[in-house]
XYZ file of C-alpha atoms in Angstrom:
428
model
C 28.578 -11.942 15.037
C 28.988 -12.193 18.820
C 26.829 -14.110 20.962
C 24.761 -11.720 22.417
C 24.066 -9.579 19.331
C 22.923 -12.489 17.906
C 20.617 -13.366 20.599
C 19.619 -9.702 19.989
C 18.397 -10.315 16.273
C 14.692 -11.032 15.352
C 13.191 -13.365 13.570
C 10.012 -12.198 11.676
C 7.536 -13.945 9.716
C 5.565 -12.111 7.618
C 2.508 -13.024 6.180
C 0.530 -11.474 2.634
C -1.888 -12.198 0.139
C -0.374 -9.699 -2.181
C 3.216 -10.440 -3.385
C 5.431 -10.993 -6.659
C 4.795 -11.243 -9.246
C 1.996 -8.423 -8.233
C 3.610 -5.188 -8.002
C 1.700 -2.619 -5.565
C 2.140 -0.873 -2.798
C 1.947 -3.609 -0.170
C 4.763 -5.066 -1.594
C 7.232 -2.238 -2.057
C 6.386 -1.484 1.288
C 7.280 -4.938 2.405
C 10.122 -5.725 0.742
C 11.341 -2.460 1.586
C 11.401 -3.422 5.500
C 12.376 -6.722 4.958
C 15.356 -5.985 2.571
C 16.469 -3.226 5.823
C 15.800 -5.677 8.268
C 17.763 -8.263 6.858
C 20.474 -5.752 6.181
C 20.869 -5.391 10.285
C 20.928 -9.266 10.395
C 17.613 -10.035 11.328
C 15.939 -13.317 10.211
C 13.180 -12.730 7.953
C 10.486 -15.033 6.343
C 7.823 -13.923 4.045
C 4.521 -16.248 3.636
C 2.750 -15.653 0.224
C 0.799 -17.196 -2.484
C 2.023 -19.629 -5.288
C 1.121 -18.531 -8.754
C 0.832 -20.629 -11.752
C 2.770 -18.379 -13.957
C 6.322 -18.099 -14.669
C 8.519 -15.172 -13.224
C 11.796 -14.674 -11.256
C 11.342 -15.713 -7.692
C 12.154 -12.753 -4.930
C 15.376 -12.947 -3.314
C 17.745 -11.270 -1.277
C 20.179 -12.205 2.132
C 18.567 -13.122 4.942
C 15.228 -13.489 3.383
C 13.192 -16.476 2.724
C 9.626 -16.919 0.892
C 7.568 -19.882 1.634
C 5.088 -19.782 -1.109
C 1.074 -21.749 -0.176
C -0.877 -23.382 -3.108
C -3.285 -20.473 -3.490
C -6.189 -20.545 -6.734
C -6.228 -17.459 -8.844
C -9.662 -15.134 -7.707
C -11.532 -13.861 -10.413
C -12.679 -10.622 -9.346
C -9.097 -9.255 -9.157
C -6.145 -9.276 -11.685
C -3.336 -11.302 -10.177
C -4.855 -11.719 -6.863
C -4.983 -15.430 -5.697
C -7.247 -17.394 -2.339
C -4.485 -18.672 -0.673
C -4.914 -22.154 1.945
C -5.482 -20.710 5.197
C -3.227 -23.520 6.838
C -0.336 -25.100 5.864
C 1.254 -27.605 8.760
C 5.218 -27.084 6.298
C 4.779 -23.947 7.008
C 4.209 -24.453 10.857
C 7.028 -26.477 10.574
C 9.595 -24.260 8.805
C 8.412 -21.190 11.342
C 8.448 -23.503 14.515
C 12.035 -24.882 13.597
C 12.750 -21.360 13.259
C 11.996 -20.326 15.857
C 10.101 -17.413 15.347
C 9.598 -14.612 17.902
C 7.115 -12.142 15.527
C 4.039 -12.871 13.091
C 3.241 -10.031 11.484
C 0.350 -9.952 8.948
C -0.217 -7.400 5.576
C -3.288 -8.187 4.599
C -6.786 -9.468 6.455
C -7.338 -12.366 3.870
C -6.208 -15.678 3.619
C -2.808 -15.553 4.837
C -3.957 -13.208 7.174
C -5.943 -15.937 8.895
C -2.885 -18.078 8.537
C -0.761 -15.749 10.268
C -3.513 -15.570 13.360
C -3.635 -19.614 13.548
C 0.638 -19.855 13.381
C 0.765 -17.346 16.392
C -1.341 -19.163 18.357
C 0.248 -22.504 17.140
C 3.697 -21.010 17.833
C 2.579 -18.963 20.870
C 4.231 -15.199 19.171
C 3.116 -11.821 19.218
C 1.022 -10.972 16.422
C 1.146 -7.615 14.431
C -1.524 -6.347 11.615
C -0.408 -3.155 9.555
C -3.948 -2.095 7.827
C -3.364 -1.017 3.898
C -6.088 -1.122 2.329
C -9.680 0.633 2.944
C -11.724 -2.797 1.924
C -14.861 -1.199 3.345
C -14.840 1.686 0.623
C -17.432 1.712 -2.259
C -14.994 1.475 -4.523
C -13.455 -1.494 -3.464
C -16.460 -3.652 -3.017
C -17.107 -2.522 -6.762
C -14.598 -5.122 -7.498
C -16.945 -7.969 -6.296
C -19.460 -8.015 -8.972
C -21.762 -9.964 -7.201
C -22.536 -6.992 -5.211
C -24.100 -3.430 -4.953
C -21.843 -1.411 -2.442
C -24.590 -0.684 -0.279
C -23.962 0.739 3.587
C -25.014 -2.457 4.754
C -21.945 -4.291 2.700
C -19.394 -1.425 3.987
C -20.369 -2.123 7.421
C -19.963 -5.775 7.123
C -16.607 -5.204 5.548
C -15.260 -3.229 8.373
C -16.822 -5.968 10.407
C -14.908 -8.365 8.673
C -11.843 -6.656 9.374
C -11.968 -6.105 12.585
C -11.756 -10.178 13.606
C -8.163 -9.680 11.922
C -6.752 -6.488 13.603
C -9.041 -7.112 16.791
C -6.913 -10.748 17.708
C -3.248 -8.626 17.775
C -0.748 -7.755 19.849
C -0.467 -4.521 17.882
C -2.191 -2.974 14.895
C 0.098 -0.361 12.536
C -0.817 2.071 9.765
C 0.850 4.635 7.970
C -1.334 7.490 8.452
C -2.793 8.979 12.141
C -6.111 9.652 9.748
C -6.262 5.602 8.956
C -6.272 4.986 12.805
C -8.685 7.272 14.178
C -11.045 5.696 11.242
C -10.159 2.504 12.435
C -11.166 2.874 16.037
C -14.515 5.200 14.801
C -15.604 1.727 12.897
C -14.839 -0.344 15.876
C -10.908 -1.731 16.107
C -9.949 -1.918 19.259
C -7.188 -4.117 19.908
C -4.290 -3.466 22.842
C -2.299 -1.474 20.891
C -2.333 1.212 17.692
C 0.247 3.177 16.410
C 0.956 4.879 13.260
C 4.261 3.777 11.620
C 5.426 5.205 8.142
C 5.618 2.940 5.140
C 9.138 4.267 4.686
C 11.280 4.904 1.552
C 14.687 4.296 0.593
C 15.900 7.287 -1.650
C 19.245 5.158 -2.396
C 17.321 2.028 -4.737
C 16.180 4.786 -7.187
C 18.493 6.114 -10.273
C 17.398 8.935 -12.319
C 20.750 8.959 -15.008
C 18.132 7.723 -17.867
C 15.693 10.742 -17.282
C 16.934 12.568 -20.391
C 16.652 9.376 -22.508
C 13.010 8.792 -21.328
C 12.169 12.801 -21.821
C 13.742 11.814 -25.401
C 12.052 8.980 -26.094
C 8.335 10.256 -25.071
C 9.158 13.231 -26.431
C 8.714 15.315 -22.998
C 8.857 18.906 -23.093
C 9.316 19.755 -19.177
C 5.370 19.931 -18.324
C 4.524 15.895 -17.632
C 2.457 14.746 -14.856
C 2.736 11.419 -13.445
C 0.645 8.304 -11.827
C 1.713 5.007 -11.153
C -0.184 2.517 -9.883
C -3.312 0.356 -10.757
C -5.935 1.460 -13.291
C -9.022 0.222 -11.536
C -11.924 1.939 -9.270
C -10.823 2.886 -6.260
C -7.880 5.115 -7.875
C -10.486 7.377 -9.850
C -8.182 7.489 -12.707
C -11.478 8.386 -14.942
C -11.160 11.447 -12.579
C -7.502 12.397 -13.107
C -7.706 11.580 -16.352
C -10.551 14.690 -16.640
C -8.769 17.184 -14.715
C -5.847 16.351 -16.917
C -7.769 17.127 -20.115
C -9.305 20.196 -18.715
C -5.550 21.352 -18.566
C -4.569 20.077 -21.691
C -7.068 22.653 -22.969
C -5.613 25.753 -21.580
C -1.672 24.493 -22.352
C -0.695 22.662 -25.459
C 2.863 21.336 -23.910
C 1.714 19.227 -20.937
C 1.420 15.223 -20.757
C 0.148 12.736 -18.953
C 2.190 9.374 -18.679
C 0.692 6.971 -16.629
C 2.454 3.800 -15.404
C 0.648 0.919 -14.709
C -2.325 -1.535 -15.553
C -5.562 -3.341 -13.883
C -9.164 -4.606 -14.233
C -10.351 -0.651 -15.535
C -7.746 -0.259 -18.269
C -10.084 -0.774 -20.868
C -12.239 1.802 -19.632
C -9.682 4.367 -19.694
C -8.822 3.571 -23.232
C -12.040 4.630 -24.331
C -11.937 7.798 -21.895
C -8.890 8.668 -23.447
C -10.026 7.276 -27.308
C -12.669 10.211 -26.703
C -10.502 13.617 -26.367
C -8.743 15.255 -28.685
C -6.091 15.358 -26.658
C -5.320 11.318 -27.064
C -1.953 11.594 -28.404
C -0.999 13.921 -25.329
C -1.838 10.496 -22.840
C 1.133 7.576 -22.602
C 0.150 4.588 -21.309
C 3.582 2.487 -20.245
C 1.652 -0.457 -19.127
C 3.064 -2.122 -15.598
C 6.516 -1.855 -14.800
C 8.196 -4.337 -12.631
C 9.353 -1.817 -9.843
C 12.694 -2.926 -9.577
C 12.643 -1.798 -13.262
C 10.987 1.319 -12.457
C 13.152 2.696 -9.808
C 16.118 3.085 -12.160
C 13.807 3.922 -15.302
C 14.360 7.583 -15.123
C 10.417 7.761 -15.114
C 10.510 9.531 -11.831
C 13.270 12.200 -12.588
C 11.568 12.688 -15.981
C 8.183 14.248 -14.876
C 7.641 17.436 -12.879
C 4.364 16.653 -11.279
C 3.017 13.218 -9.727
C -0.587 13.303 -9.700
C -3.886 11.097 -8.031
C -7.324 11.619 -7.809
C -7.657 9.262 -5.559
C -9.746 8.806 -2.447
C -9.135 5.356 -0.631
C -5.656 5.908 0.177
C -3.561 5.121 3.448
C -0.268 6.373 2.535
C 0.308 5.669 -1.068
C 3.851 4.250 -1.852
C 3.782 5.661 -5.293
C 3.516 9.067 -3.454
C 6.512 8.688 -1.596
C 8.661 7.602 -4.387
C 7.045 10.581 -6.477
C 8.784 12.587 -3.297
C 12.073 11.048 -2.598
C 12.271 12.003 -6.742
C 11.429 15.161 -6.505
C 7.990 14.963 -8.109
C 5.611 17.879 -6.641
C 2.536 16.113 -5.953
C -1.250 17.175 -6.365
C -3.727 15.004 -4.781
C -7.486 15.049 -2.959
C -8.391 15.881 0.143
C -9.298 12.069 1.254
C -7.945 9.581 4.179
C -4.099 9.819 4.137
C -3.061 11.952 1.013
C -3.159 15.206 2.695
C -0.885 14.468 5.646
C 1.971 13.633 3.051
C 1.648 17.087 0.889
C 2.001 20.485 2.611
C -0.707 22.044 0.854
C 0.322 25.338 -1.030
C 3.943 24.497 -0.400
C 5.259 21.098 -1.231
C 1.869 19.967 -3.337
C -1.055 21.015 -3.795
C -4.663 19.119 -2.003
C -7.751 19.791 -4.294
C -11.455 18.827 -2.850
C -12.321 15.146 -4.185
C -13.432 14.855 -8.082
C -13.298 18.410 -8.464
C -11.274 18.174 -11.740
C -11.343 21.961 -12.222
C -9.422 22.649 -8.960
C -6.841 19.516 -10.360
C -6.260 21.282 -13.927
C -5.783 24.781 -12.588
C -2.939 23.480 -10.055
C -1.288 21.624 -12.699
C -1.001 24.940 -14.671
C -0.019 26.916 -11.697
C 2.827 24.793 -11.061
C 4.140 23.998 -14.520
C 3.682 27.384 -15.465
C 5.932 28.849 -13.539
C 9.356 27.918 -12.762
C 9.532 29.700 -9.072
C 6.846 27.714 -8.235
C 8.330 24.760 -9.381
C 11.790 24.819 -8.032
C 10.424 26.336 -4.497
C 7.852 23.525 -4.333
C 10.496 20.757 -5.046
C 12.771 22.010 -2.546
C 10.525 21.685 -0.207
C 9.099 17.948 -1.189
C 12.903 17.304 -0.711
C 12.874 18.698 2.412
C 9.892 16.983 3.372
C 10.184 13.212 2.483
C 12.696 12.959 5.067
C 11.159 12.236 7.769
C 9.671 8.977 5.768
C 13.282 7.521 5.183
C 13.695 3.761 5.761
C 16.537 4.165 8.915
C 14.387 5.845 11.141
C 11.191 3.628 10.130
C 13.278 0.295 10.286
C 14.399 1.024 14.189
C 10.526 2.102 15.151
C 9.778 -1.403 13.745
C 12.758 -2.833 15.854
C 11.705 -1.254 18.815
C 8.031 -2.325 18.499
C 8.699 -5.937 18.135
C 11.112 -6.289 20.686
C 8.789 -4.403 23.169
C 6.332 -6.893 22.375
C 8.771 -9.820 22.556
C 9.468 -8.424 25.895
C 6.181 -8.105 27.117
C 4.506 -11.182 25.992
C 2.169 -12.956 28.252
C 1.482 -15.629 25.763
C -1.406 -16.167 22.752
C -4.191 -17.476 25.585
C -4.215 -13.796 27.254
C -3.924 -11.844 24.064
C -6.108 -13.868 21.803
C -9.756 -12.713 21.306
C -11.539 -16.194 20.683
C -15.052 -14.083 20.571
C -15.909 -10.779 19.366
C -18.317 -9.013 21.318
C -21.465 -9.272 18.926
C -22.761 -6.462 20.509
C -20.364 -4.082 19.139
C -21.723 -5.918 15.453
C -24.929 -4.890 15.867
C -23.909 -1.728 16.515
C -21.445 -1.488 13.483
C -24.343 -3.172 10.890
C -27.176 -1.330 12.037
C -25.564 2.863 12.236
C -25.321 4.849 8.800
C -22.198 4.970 6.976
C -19.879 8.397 6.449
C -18.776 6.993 3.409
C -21.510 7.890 0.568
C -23.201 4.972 -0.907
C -22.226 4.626 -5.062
């Protein structure tokens, strides 16, 4: 590499609460940018919790994982508090000599990630993921009632995370404008696509998987967690609502988390039981060359916290036609009536008849797939990976230091505004 390509490479820390062993969306996301980063010759460090289990350790070229002693949280399956300082850390980084911080998640490391670019004197980058304001969400704390009062907090909360950056990213134009209506305001906001690499996936096994679940052409799909805010209770409905007017169609879904016992019983109740697979998790390194994807006609969520769902995209880039609710980011990633179809939220009836629609009739099918081809596209990693280049070094360039940038007090004012107005988000 010649000098002054070198001196033309990044170096990016980047900081989240959620990583392996958990598999989500966070961290396909992540590792997805990271892996394509790395591949340009970037230096790239990733800052995530220590778990007390045993399990292969991410790794890949170019990439290096600090882990922090973290203690496991109860009110979450495999999420961990993580130390919110760690001066080997700010050693490693500082040695490193890190030009970008860029934080995933507004938690623990997220504060750690604030402190290290003031420490280090970086630009600092948030990407928001996760709608921790929404009912369903706070659901998960079972301490509490998700009262307006507690979603207005929350989005208070967040905002002394993606208020102190340089620049604030999410996947979806609907996530932003939501963001500054509940009061984020920092320098800069963009929307930049999670991104997906078409080339990690292998469908060769699809036949073998079709085979082995005994798939007859008419399977819908989810992946993802089983727990509140995905209404599975709700997609598992609509699905049984179709399974009454076709005798052929499945449901597999992929994935586990703090509701599964619930759905066991939903699905203990129906008649149509032995029509339902559950796979449990799948590591998604496993998944990707599974054959799940290329297996299944129809990818399927009900929904209605979502940014831009990673499972979505890989549904897509697969070929999957994909029905989902008209909520937050979902309907600016199917063109409704053409690539998917968008129902109204919980209305399972609307769900059930689109399913038939599609899977009964193979027009429908093949000109809906061609154009879910078609229209994943402009999600592929190259184009997201050089936004992300761009971005940083713009912000590398433009730097005045952490002093100017850093918001050391929010404006209280703006919280009393944020506790004391009614929520848009109905109270549950």
């Amino acid at each position: 590499m010649n000098c002054e390509k070198k001196q033309n490479m990044l170096k990016i820390a980047y900081f989240t609460d959620t990583f392996y062993p958990q598999i989500n969306g966070v961290v396909s996301s992540l590792v997805n940018l990271a892996r394509s980063l790395a591949d340009k010759g970037h230096t790239i460090y990733i800052v995530a919790p220590k778990v007390d289990r045993e399990f292969e350790e991410f790794s890949y070229p170019g990439i290096t994982v600090l882990r922090i002693a973290s203690v496991k949280a109860s009110f979450y399956e495999d999420f961990r508090w993580a130390k919110i300082m760690s001066l080997r850390t700010y050693k490693v980084l500082k040695d490193a000599e890190i030009n970008v911080i860029h934080f995933e998640t507004p938690i623990g490391l997220g504060i750690m990630a604030i402190n290290m670019a003031r420490l280090i004197n970086t630009p600092l980058v948030g990407t928001y993921h996760t709608f921790i304001s929404d009912p369903r969400y706070i659901k998960h704390w079972k301490l509490f009632k998700p009262t307006v009062l507690l979603q207005n907090i929350s989005w208070f909360y967040s905002n002394q995370f993606y208020n102190r950056t340089d620049l604030t990213t999410a996947p979806s134009q609907s996530t932003i404008d939501e963001l500054k209506e509940n009061g984020c305001n920092p320098p800069l906001m963009k929307t930049i696509s999670n991104g997906i690499d078409p080339a990690i996936f292998d469908n060769s096994r699809s036949d073998d998987i079709r085979k082995q679940y005994g798939l007859s052409g008419k399977t819908i799909l989810y992946v993802g967690r089983v727990s509140y805010e995905k209404s599975i209770d709700t997609l598992v409905s609509a699905f049984f609502l179709a399974a009454d007017m076709d005798r052929e169609i499945k449901l597999m879904i992929v994935g586990h988390g703090p509701q599964m016992d619930d759905l066991k019983v939903q699905i203990e109740s129906s008649p149509h039981k032995d029509r339902v697979i559950l796979t449990g998790a799948i590591p998604h390194d496993e998944l990707v060359v599974s054959g799940i994807y290329g297996a299944c006609e129809i990818f399927a969520t009900a929904s209605e916290t979502e940014n831009q769902p990673m499972t979505i995209l890989e549904a897509q880039v697969n070929g999957c036609i994909c029905v989902g609710v008209d909520a937050r980011g979902v309907p600016g990633m199917i063109e409704n009536g053409l690539s998917g179809v968008i129902v109204g939220k919980g209305d399972t009836k609307a769900m059930a008849d689109a399913f038939i629609s599609i899977l009964t009739s193979d027009e429908k099918l093949a000109s809906m797939k061609a154009k879910t081809l078609e229209n994943v596209k402009e999600h592929f990693l190259p184009a997201v990976v050089e936004q992300w280049e761009n971005e940083y070094r713009s912000l590398i360039e433009n730097f005045k230091g952490r002093f100017f940038k850093d918001k050391l007090f929010y404006p209280f004012k703006k919280a009393g505004e944020l506790l004391s107005r009614p929520s848009e988000i109905s109270e549950e």
